[in-house]
C-alpha cells in the first residue's frame, strides 16, 4: 500500500512538472509582455481610461497576430517558393496591422504621449537590431572556431 502511494505521488509530481515546463515559455512571454505594458503605462503617464483603451488595442492586435500564425510544421510542408511568398505575405499583414494599431493609439494618446510612444518604439527597435547583430556575430564566431579546430588525423 505504501509503495502504491509513493508511485501515485511520483506520477502526480511528474504530471505537474511536465505541464509547468510546457507552460514555462508561454508564462515567461506573458510576464515580459505585462512588464512591458506596465512600463509603457508608467512612462506615458496614461490615465485609467487611456490604460483600458490601450490594453484593448494591443489585445486585439495580439489576437489577430495569433490568428494569422502558421506553425513551423506547416511552413516546412510548403515549397521554398511558397514559403517565401507566405513570409512576405505575413510581413505585409503585420506591417498593415502595426499601421492600424498606430492609428488607433494616435486617437487615444495626446500628441505628447504619442511622440514619446514613437520614441520608445524606435529605441526598442534599435535594441532588437543590436541584439540580432550580436547573436549573428556570436554565431559566426562559433562557426569560425569549429572550422579552425585542427584535425586529429595530423
Short mmCIF file of N, CA and C in Angstrom, two decimals:
data_model
loop_
_atom_site.label_atom_id
_atom_site.label_comp_id
_atom_site.label_asym_id
_atom_site.label_seq_id
_atom_site.Cartn_x
_atom_site.Cartn_y
_atom_site.Cartn_z
N UNK A 1 0.83 -1.20 0.00
CA UNK A 1 0.00 0.00 0.00
C UNK A 1 0.87 1.26 0.00
N UNK A 2 1.92 1.24 0.82
CA UNK A 2 2.84 2.37 0.90
C UNK A 2 3.51 2.61 -0.45
N UNK A 3 3.88 1.56 -1.13
CA UNK A 3 4.52 1.64 -2.45
C UNK A 3 3.56 2.27 -3.46
N UNK A 4 2.29 1.90 -3.41
CA UNK A 4 1.27 2.44 -4.32
C UNK A 4 1.12 3.95 -4.12
N UNK A 5 1.12 4.40 -2.87
CA UNK A 5 1.01 5.83 -2.58
C UNK A 5 2.23 6.57 -3.12
N UNK A 6 3.42 5.99 -2.94
CA UNK A 6 4.64 6.62 -3.44
C UNK A 6 4.60 6.74 -4.96
N UNK A 7 4.18 5.68 -5.62
CA UNK A 7 4.10 5.69 -7.09
C UNK A 7 3.10 6.74 -7.55
N UNK A 8 1.96 6.82 -6.87
CA UNK A 8 0.94 7.80 -7.22
C UNK A 8 1.46 9.23 -7.05
N UNK A 9 2.16 9.47 -5.95
CA UNK A 9 2.73 10.80 -5.70
C UNK A 9 3.77 11.17 -6.76
N UNK A 10 4.64 10.23 -7.10
CA UNK A 10 5.66 10.48 -8.12
C UNK A 10 4.99 10.79 -9.46
N UNK A 11 3.97 10.00 -9.81
CA UNK A 11 3.26 10.21 -11.07
C UNK A 11 2.59 11.59 -11.09
N UNK A 12 1.97 11.96 -9.96
CA UNK A 12 1.31 13.27 -9.87
C UNK A 12 2.33 14.39 -10.01
N UNK A 13 3.49 14.26 -9.37
CA UNK A 13 4.54 15.26 -9.47
C UNK A 13 5.04 15.39 -10.90
N UNK A 14 5.16 14.25 -11.58
CA UNK A 14 5.63 14.29 -12.97
C UNK A 14 4.64 15.02 -13.86
N UNK A 15 3.35 14.79 -13.65
CA UNK A 15 2.32 15.46 -14.45
C UNK A 15 2.37 16.96 -14.20
N UNK A 16 2.45 17.36 -12.94
CA UNK A 16 2.50 18.79 -12.60
C UNK A 16 3.77 19.41 -13.17
N UNK A 17 4.91 18.73 -13.02
CA UNK A 17 6.18 19.27 -13.51
C UNK A 17 6.17 19.41 -15.03
N UNK A 18 5.64 18.42 -15.73
CA UNK A 18 5.64 18.49 -17.20
C UNK A 18 4.71 19.58 -17.70
N UNK A 19 3.55 19.76 -17.05
CA UNK A 19 2.65 20.81 -17.51
C UNK A 19 3.22 22.19 -17.18
N UNK A 20 3.90 22.31 -16.05
CA UNK A 20 4.55 23.57 -15.69
C UNK A 20 5.65 23.89 -16.68
N UNK A 21 6.45 22.89 -17.04
CA UNK A 21 7.53 23.08 -18.01
C UNK A 21 6.96 23.49 -19.36
N UNK A 22 5.87 22.84 -19.77
CA UNK A 22 5.27 23.14 -21.07
C UNK A 22 4.75 24.57 -21.12
N UNK A 23 4.27 25.08 -20.00
CA UNK A 23 3.73 26.43 -19.97
C UNK A 23 4.80 27.47 -19.66
N UNK A 24 5.99 27.01 -19.31
CA UNK A 24 7.06 27.91 -18.87
C UNK A 24 7.34 29.03 -19.83
N UNK A 25 7.60 28.71 -21.08
CA UNK A 25 7.96 29.74 -22.06
C UNK A 25 6.79 30.69 -22.28
N UNK A 26 5.59 30.13 -22.38
CA UNK A 26 4.42 30.97 -22.58
C UNK A 26 4.25 31.90 -21.38
N UNK A 27 4.47 31.37 -20.19
CA UNK A 27 4.36 32.17 -18.97
C UNK A 27 5.38 33.28 -18.94
N UNK A 28 6.62 32.96 -19.36
CA UNK A 28 7.67 33.97 -19.38
C UNK A 28 7.33 35.08 -20.36
N UNK A 29 6.80 34.72 -21.53
CA UNK A 29 6.43 35.72 -22.52
C UNK A 29 5.30 36.59 -22.00
N UNK A 30 4.34 35.96 -21.29
CA UNK A 30 3.22 36.73 -20.72
C UNK A 30 3.74 37.70 -19.66
N UNK A 31 4.67 37.24 -18.82
CA UNK A 31 5.24 38.11 -17.80
C UNK A 31 6.00 39.27 -18.43
N UNK A 32 6.75 38.97 -19.48
CA UNK A 32 7.52 40.01 -20.16
C UNK A 32 6.58 41.02 -20.81
N UNK A 33 5.49 40.52 -21.41
CA UNK A 33 4.51 41.40 -22.03
C UNK A 33 3.83 42.29 -21.02
N UNK A 34 3.49 41.72 -19.86
CA UNK A 34 2.85 42.51 -18.80
C UNK A 34 3.81 43.58 -18.28
N UNK A 35 5.07 43.19 -18.08
CA UNK A 35 6.06 44.16 -17.59
C UNK A 35 6.25 45.29 -18.61
N UNK A 36 6.27 44.93 -19.88
CA UNK A 36 6.43 45.93 -20.94
C UNK A 36 5.24 46.89 -20.96
N UNK A 37 4.03 46.32 -20.80
CA UNK A 37 2.82 47.14 -20.78
C UNK A 37 2.82 48.06 -19.56
N UNK A 38 3.18 47.52 -18.40
CA UNK A 38 3.23 48.33 -17.18
C UNK A 38 4.22 49.48 -17.32
N UNK A 39 5.36 49.20 -17.94
CA UNK A 39 6.38 50.24 -18.14
C UNK A 39 5.85 51.32 -19.08
N UNK A 40 5.18 50.90 -20.14
CA UNK A 40 4.64 51.86 -21.09
C UNK A 40 3.58 52.74 -20.42
N UNK A 41 2.72 52.13 -19.62
CA UNK A 41 1.67 52.88 -18.92
C UNK A 41 2.31 53.94 -18.01
N UNK A 42 3.36 53.53 -17.29
CA UNK A 42 4.03 54.46 -16.38
C UNK A 42 4.79 55.54 -17.15
N UNK A 43 5.53 55.14 -18.18
CA UNK A 43 6.35 56.10 -18.93
C UNK A 43 5.49 57.15 -19.65
N UNK A 44 4.35 56.72 -20.16
CA UNK A 44 3.48 57.64 -20.88
C UNK A 44 2.50 58.36 -19.96
N UNK A 45 2.50 57.96 -18.68
CA UNK A 45 1.60 58.55 -17.69
C UNK A 45 0.15 58.52 -18.16
N UNK A 46 -0.30 57.30 -18.53
CA UNK A 46 -1.66 57.13 -19.04
C UNK A 46 -2.69 57.28 -17.93
N UNK A 47 -3.85 57.83 -18.29
CA UNK A 47 -4.98 57.86 -17.36
C UNK A 47 -5.58 56.47 -17.31
N UNK A 48 -6.48 56.22 -16.38
CA UNK A 48 -7.09 54.90 -16.30
C UNK A 48 -7.91 54.59 -17.55
N UNK A 49 -8.60 55.60 -18.11
CA UNK A 49 -9.35 55.40 -19.35
C UNK A 49 -8.41 55.05 -20.51
N UNK A 50 -7.32 55.80 -20.62
CA UNK A 50 -6.34 55.53 -21.68
C UNK A 50 -5.74 54.13 -21.51
N UNK A 51 -5.45 53.77 -20.27
CA UNK A 51 -4.87 52.45 -20.00
C UNK A 51 -5.78 51.34 -20.51
N UNK A 52 -7.05 51.43 -20.21
CA UNK A 52 -8.00 50.41 -20.66
C UNK A 52 -8.10 50.38 -22.19
N UNK A 53 -8.11 51.55 -22.82
CA UNK A 53 -8.21 51.61 -24.27
C UNK A 53 -6.94 51.04 -24.93
N UNK A 54 -5.78 51.40 -24.40
CA UNK A 54 -4.52 50.91 -24.95
C UNK A 54 -4.41 49.40 -24.80
N UNK A 55 -4.79 48.89 -23.63
CA UNK A 55 -4.77 47.44 -23.41
C UNK A 55 -5.69 46.73 -24.41
N UNK A 56 -6.85 47.30 -24.65
CA UNK A 56 -7.79 46.71 -25.60
C UNK A 56 -7.22 46.70 -27.02
N UNK A 57 -6.56 47.79 -27.39
CA UNK A 57 -5.94 47.88 -28.72
C UNK A 57 -4.89 46.79 -28.90
N UNK A 58 -4.01 46.65 -27.91
CA UNK A 58 -2.94 45.64 -28.02
C UNK A 58 -3.49 44.22 -27.92
N UNK A 59 -4.54 44.03 -27.15
CA UNK A 59 -5.16 42.71 -27.04
C UNK A 59 -5.74 42.29 -28.40
N UNK A 60 -6.37 43.22 -29.07
CA UNK A 60 -6.93 42.95 -30.40
C UNK A 60 -5.81 42.63 -31.40
N UNK A 61 -4.74 43.42 -31.34
CA UNK A 61 -3.61 43.20 -32.25
C UNK A 61 -2.99 41.81 -32.00
N UNK A 62 -2.80 41.47 -30.72
CA UNK A 62 -2.19 40.18 -30.37
C UNK A 62 -3.07 39.03 -30.85
N UNK A 63 -4.39 39.15 -30.69
CA UNK A 63 -5.31 38.11 -31.13
C UNK A 63 -5.23 37.94 -32.65
N UNK A 64 -5.15 39.05 -33.37
CA UNK A 64 -5.04 38.98 -34.84
C UNK A 64 -3.74 38.29 -35.26
N UNK A 65 -2.64 38.64 -34.58
CA UNK A 65 -1.35 38.02 -34.91
C UNK A 65 -1.39 36.51 -34.64
N UNK A 66 -1.98 36.12 -33.52
CA UNK A 66 -2.06 34.70 -33.20
C UNK A 66 -2.95 33.96 -34.19
N UNK A 67 -3.98 34.64 -34.66
CA UNK A 67 -4.90 34.06 -35.63
C UNK A 67 -4.19 33.81 -36.97
N UNK A 68 -3.30 34.71 -37.34
CA UNK A 68 -2.61 34.63 -38.63
C UNK A 68 -1.37 33.75 -38.60
N UNK A 69 -0.98 33.28 -37.42
CA UNK A 69 0.23 32.48 -37.29
C UNK A 69 0.13 31.17 -38.05
N UNK A 70 1.26 30.69 -38.51
CA UNK A 70 1.33 29.39 -39.16
C UNK A 70 2.43 28.60 -38.44
N UNK A 71 2.17 27.33 -38.21
CA UNK A 71 3.13 26.52 -37.45
C UNK A 71 4.37 26.23 -38.27
N UNK A 72 5.45 25.91 -37.57
CA UNK A 72 6.70 25.56 -38.26
C UNK A 72 6.50 24.32 -39.13
N UNK A 73 5.72 23.38 -38.60
CA UNK A 73 5.47 22.15 -39.36
C UNK A 73 4.78 22.47 -40.68
N UNK A 74 3.78 23.37 -40.62
CA UNK A 74 3.08 23.74 -41.84
C UNK A 74 3.99 24.51 -42.80
N UNK A 75 4.88 25.34 -42.25
CA UNK A 75 5.83 26.07 -43.09
C UNK A 75 6.78 25.10 -43.80
N UNK A 76 7.20 24.06 -43.07
CA UNK A 76 8.12 23.09 -43.66
C UNK A 76 7.47 22.31 -44.80
N UNK A 77 6.16 22.18 -44.76
CA UNK A 77 5.44 21.45 -45.80
C UNK A 77 5.38 22.24 -47.11
N UNK A 78 5.57 23.55 -47.01
CA UNK A 78 5.49 24.39 -48.21
C UNK A 78 6.77 24.29 -49.03
N UNK A 79 6.62 24.51 -50.31
CA UNK A 79 7.81 24.57 -51.16
C UNK A 79 8.58 25.84 -50.82
N UNK A 80 9.82 25.91 -51.25
CA UNK A 80 10.65 27.09 -50.96
C UNK A 80 9.98 28.37 -51.46
N UNK A 81 9.46 28.32 -52.66
CA UNK A 81 8.82 29.49 -53.24
C UNK A 81 7.56 29.87 -52.46
N UNK A 82 6.73 28.88 -52.12
CA UNK A 82 5.52 29.15 -51.36
C UNK A 82 5.85 29.68 -49.97
N UNK A 83 6.93 29.18 -49.39
CA UNK A 83 7.36 29.65 -48.07
C UNK A 83 7.76 31.12 -48.14
N UNK A 84 8.51 31.49 -49.18
CA UNK A 84 8.90 32.89 -49.35
C UNK A 84 7.69 33.79 -49.54
N UNK A 85 6.74 33.31 -50.31
CA UNK A 85 5.51 34.07 -50.55
C UNK A 85 4.74 34.24 -49.24
N UNK A 86 4.63 33.15 -48.48
CA UNK A 86 3.90 33.20 -47.21
C UNK A 86 4.57 34.15 -46.24
N UNK A 87 5.89 34.11 -46.15
CA UNK A 87 6.63 35.00 -45.25
C UNK A 87 6.42 36.46 -45.66
N UNK A 88 6.49 36.73 -46.97
CA UNK A 88 6.28 38.10 -47.46
C UNK A 88 4.85 38.56 -47.15
N UNK A 89 3.91 37.66 -47.33
CA UNK A 89 2.51 37.97 -47.05
C UNK A 89 2.31 38.28 -45.56
N UNK A 90 2.94 37.48 -44.70
CA UNK A 90 2.82 37.68 -43.25
C UNK A 90 3.46 39.01 -42.84
N UNK A 91 4.61 39.34 -43.44
CA UNK A 91 5.27 40.61 -43.13
C UNK A 91 4.38 41.79 -43.52
N UNK A 92 3.75 41.67 -44.68
CA UNK A 92 2.87 42.73 -45.16
C UNK A 92 1.66 42.88 -44.22
N UNK A 93 1.07 41.75 -43.82
CA UNK A 93 -0.08 41.79 -42.91
C UNK A 93 0.31 42.39 -41.56
N UNK A 94 1.49 42.04 -41.07
CA UNK A 94 1.94 42.59 -39.78
C UNK A 94 2.19 44.09 -39.89
N UNK A 95 2.75 44.51 -41.02
CA UNK A 95 3.00 45.95 -41.21
C UNK A 95 1.68 46.71 -41.26
N UNK A 96 0.69 46.15 -41.96
CA UNK A 96 -0.63 46.79 -42.03
C UNK A 96 -1.28 46.83 -40.65
N UNK A 97 -1.15 45.74 -39.91
CA UNK A 97 -1.70 45.67 -38.56
C UNK A 97 -1.03 46.70 -37.65
N UNK A 98 0.29 46.82 -37.76
CA UNK A 98 1.03 47.80 -36.95
C UNK A 98 0.58 49.21 -37.29
N UNK A 99 0.36 49.46 -38.57
CA UNK A 99 -0.09 50.78 -39.01
C UNK A 99 -1.48 51.10 -38.43
N UNK A 100 -2.37 50.11 -38.45
CA UNK A 100 -3.71 50.30 -37.90
C UNK A 100 -3.65 50.51 -36.38
N UNK A 101 -2.78 49.75 -35.72
CA UNK A 101 -2.62 49.91 -34.27
C UNK A 101 -2.11 51.30 -33.94
N UNK A 102 -1.16 51.76 -34.71
CA UNK A 102 -0.60 53.10 -34.51
C UNK A 102 -1.69 54.17 -34.67
N UNK A 103 -2.53 53.99 -35.66
CA UNK A 103 -3.62 54.96 -35.89
C UNK A 103 -4.59 54.96 -34.71
N UNK A 104 -4.89 53.79 -34.18
CA UNK A 104 -5.79 53.70 -33.02
C UNK A 104 -5.15 54.36 -31.80
N UNK A 105 -3.85 54.12 -31.62
CA UNK A 105 -3.15 54.73 -30.48
C UNK A 105 -3.13 56.24 -30.59
N UNK A 106 -2.97 56.73 -31.80
CA UNK A 106 -2.93 58.18 -32.03
C UNK A 106 -4.25 58.83 -31.58
N UNK A 107 -5.36 58.08 -31.73
CA UNK A 107 -6.67 58.60 -31.31
C UNK A 107 -6.80 58.64 -29.79
N UNK A 108 -6.11 57.73 -29.10
CA UNK A 108 -6.24 57.60 -27.64
C UNK A 108 -5.25 58.48 -26.90
N UNK A 109 -4.03 58.58 -27.42
CA UNK A 109 -2.96 59.30 -26.73
C UNK A 109 -2.95 60.78 -27.11
N UNK A 110 -2.43 61.58 -26.21
CA UNK A 110 -2.21 63.00 -26.54
C UNK A 110 -1.04 63.07 -27.52
N UNK A 111 -0.85 64.21 -28.15
CA UNK A 111 0.25 64.38 -29.10
C UNK A 111 1.60 64.12 -28.42
N UNK A 112 1.75 64.62 -27.20
CA UNK A 112 2.99 64.44 -26.45
C UNK A 112 3.21 62.95 -26.10
N UNK A 113 2.15 62.30 -25.65
CA UNK A 113 2.25 60.87 -25.32
C UNK A 113 2.59 60.04 -26.56
N UNK A 114 1.95 60.38 -27.67
CA UNK A 114 2.20 59.62 -28.90
C UNK A 114 3.64 59.80 -29.37
N UNK A 115 4.15 61.02 -29.29
CA UNK A 115 5.54 61.27 -29.68
C UNK A 115 6.49 60.46 -28.80
N UNK A 116 6.19 60.43 -27.51
CA UNK A 116 7.01 59.65 -26.57
C UNK A 116 6.90 58.16 -26.88
N UNK A 117 5.70 57.70 -27.22
CA UNK A 117 5.49 56.29 -27.59
C UNK A 117 6.34 55.94 -28.82
N UNK A 118 6.31 56.79 -29.82
CA UNK A 118 7.09 56.52 -31.03
C UNK A 118 8.59 56.49 -30.73
N UNK A 119 9.05 57.37 -29.87
CA UNK A 119 10.47 57.38 -29.48
C UNK A 119 10.82 56.07 -28.76
N UNK A 120 9.91 55.61 -27.91
CA UNK A 120 10.13 54.35 -27.20
C UNK A 120 10.20 53.18 -28.19
N UNK A 121 9.34 53.21 -29.18
CA UNK A 121 9.32 52.15 -30.20
C UNK A 121 10.62 52.14 -31.00
N UNK A 122 11.10 53.31 -31.37
CA UNK A 122 12.35 53.41 -32.12
C UNK A 122 13.53 52.89 -31.29
N UNK A 123 13.53 53.23 -30.01
CA UNK A 123 14.59 52.76 -29.12
C UNK A 123 14.55 51.23 -29.00
N UNK A 124 13.35 50.70 -28.85
CA UNK A 124 13.19 49.24 -28.74
C UNK A 124 13.63 48.55 -30.04
N UNK A 125 13.29 49.14 -31.16
CA UNK A 125 13.69 48.58 -32.46
C UNK A 125 15.21 48.57 -32.59
N UNK A 126 15.85 49.65 -32.17
CA UNK A 126 17.31 49.73 -32.24
C UNK A 126 17.94 48.67 -31.33
N UNK A 127 17.37 48.47 -30.16
CA UNK A 127 17.90 47.45 -29.24
C UNK A 127 17.73 46.05 -29.82
N UNK A 128 16.58 45.79 -30.45
CA UNK A 128 16.36 44.47 -31.08
C UNK A 128 17.36 44.25 -32.21
N UNK A 129 17.60 45.29 -33.00
CA UNK A 129 18.54 45.19 -34.11
C UNK A 129 19.94 44.90 -33.58
N UNK A 130 20.33 45.60 -32.52
CA UNK A 130 21.64 45.38 -31.91
C UNK A 130 21.76 43.96 -31.36
N UNK A 131 20.71 43.49 -30.73
CA UNK A 131 20.71 42.14 -30.17
C UNK A 131 20.85 41.09 -31.28
N UNK A 132 20.10 41.30 -32.37
CA UNK A 132 20.20 40.37 -33.52
C UNK A 132 21.61 40.36 -34.07
N UNK A 133 22.21 41.54 -34.18
CA UNK A 133 23.58 41.66 -34.70
C UNK A 133 24.56 40.91 -33.79
N UNK A 134 24.42 41.08 -32.48
CA UNK A 134 25.29 40.38 -31.53
C UNK A 134 25.14 38.87 -31.65
N UNK A 135 23.89 38.41 -31.78
CA UNK A 135 23.64 36.96 -31.93
C UNK A 135 24.29 36.44 -33.20
N UNK A 136 24.18 37.20 -34.28
CA UNK A 136 24.75 36.79 -35.56
C UNK A 136 26.28 36.74 -35.46
N UNK A 137 26.87 37.74 -34.82
CA UNK A 137 28.33 37.75 -34.66
C UNK A 137 28.78 36.57 -33.82
N UNK A 138 28.05 36.28 -32.77
CA UNK A 138 28.38 35.14 -31.90
C UNK A 138 28.29 33.83 -32.69
N UNK A 139 27.26 33.72 -33.50
CA UNK A 139 27.08 32.52 -34.31
C UNK A 139 28.24 32.35 -35.29
N UNK A 140 28.64 33.46 -35.93
CA UNK A 140 29.75 33.41 -36.88
C UNK A 140 31.07 33.06 -36.18
N UNK A 141 31.29 33.62 -34.98
CA UNK A 141 32.49 33.30 -34.21
C UNK A 141 32.53 31.82 -33.88
N UNK A 142 31.40 31.29 -33.51
CA UNK A 142 31.28 29.87 -33.16
C UNK A 142 31.61 29.00 -34.37
N UNK A 143 31.09 29.40 -35.53
CA UNK A 143 31.37 28.65 -36.76
C UNK A 143 32.85 28.71 -37.09
N UNK A 144 33.45 29.89 -36.94
CA UNK A 144 34.88 30.05 -37.22
C UNK A 144 35.72 29.17 -36.31
N UNK A 145 35.35 29.10 -35.04
CA UNK A 145 36.10 28.28 -34.09
C UNK A 145 36.05 26.81 -34.49
N UNK A 146 34.89 26.36 -34.94
CA UNK A 146 34.76 24.96 -35.35
C UNK A 146 35.56 24.67 -36.62
N UNK A 147 35.64 25.66 -37.51
CA UNK A 147 36.38 25.47 -38.75
C UNK A 147 37.88 25.50 -38.51
N UNK A 148 38.32 26.24 -37.48
CA UNK A 148 39.75 26.39 -37.22
C UNK A 148 40.31 25.27 -36.36
N UNK A 149 39.45 24.40 -35.78
CA UNK A 149 39.94 23.33 -34.94
C UNK A 149 40.81 22.41 -35.77
N UNK A 150 42.01 22.10 -35.26
CA UNK A 150 42.92 21.22 -36.01
C UNK A 150 42.37 19.80 -36.08
N UNK A 151 42.66 19.18 -37.16
CA UNK A 151 42.23 17.80 -37.36
C UNK A 151 43.06 16.87 -36.47
N UNK A 152 42.44 15.84 -35.94
CA UNK A 152 43.17 14.88 -35.09
C UNK A 152 43.90 13.84 -35.93
N UNK A 153 43.78 13.93 -37.26
CA UNK A 153 44.43 12.98 -38.15
C UNK A 153 45.87 13.37 -38.46
N UNK A 154 46.31 14.55 -38.02
CA UNK A 154 47.54 15.10 -38.50
C UNK A 154 48.68 14.85 -37.64
#
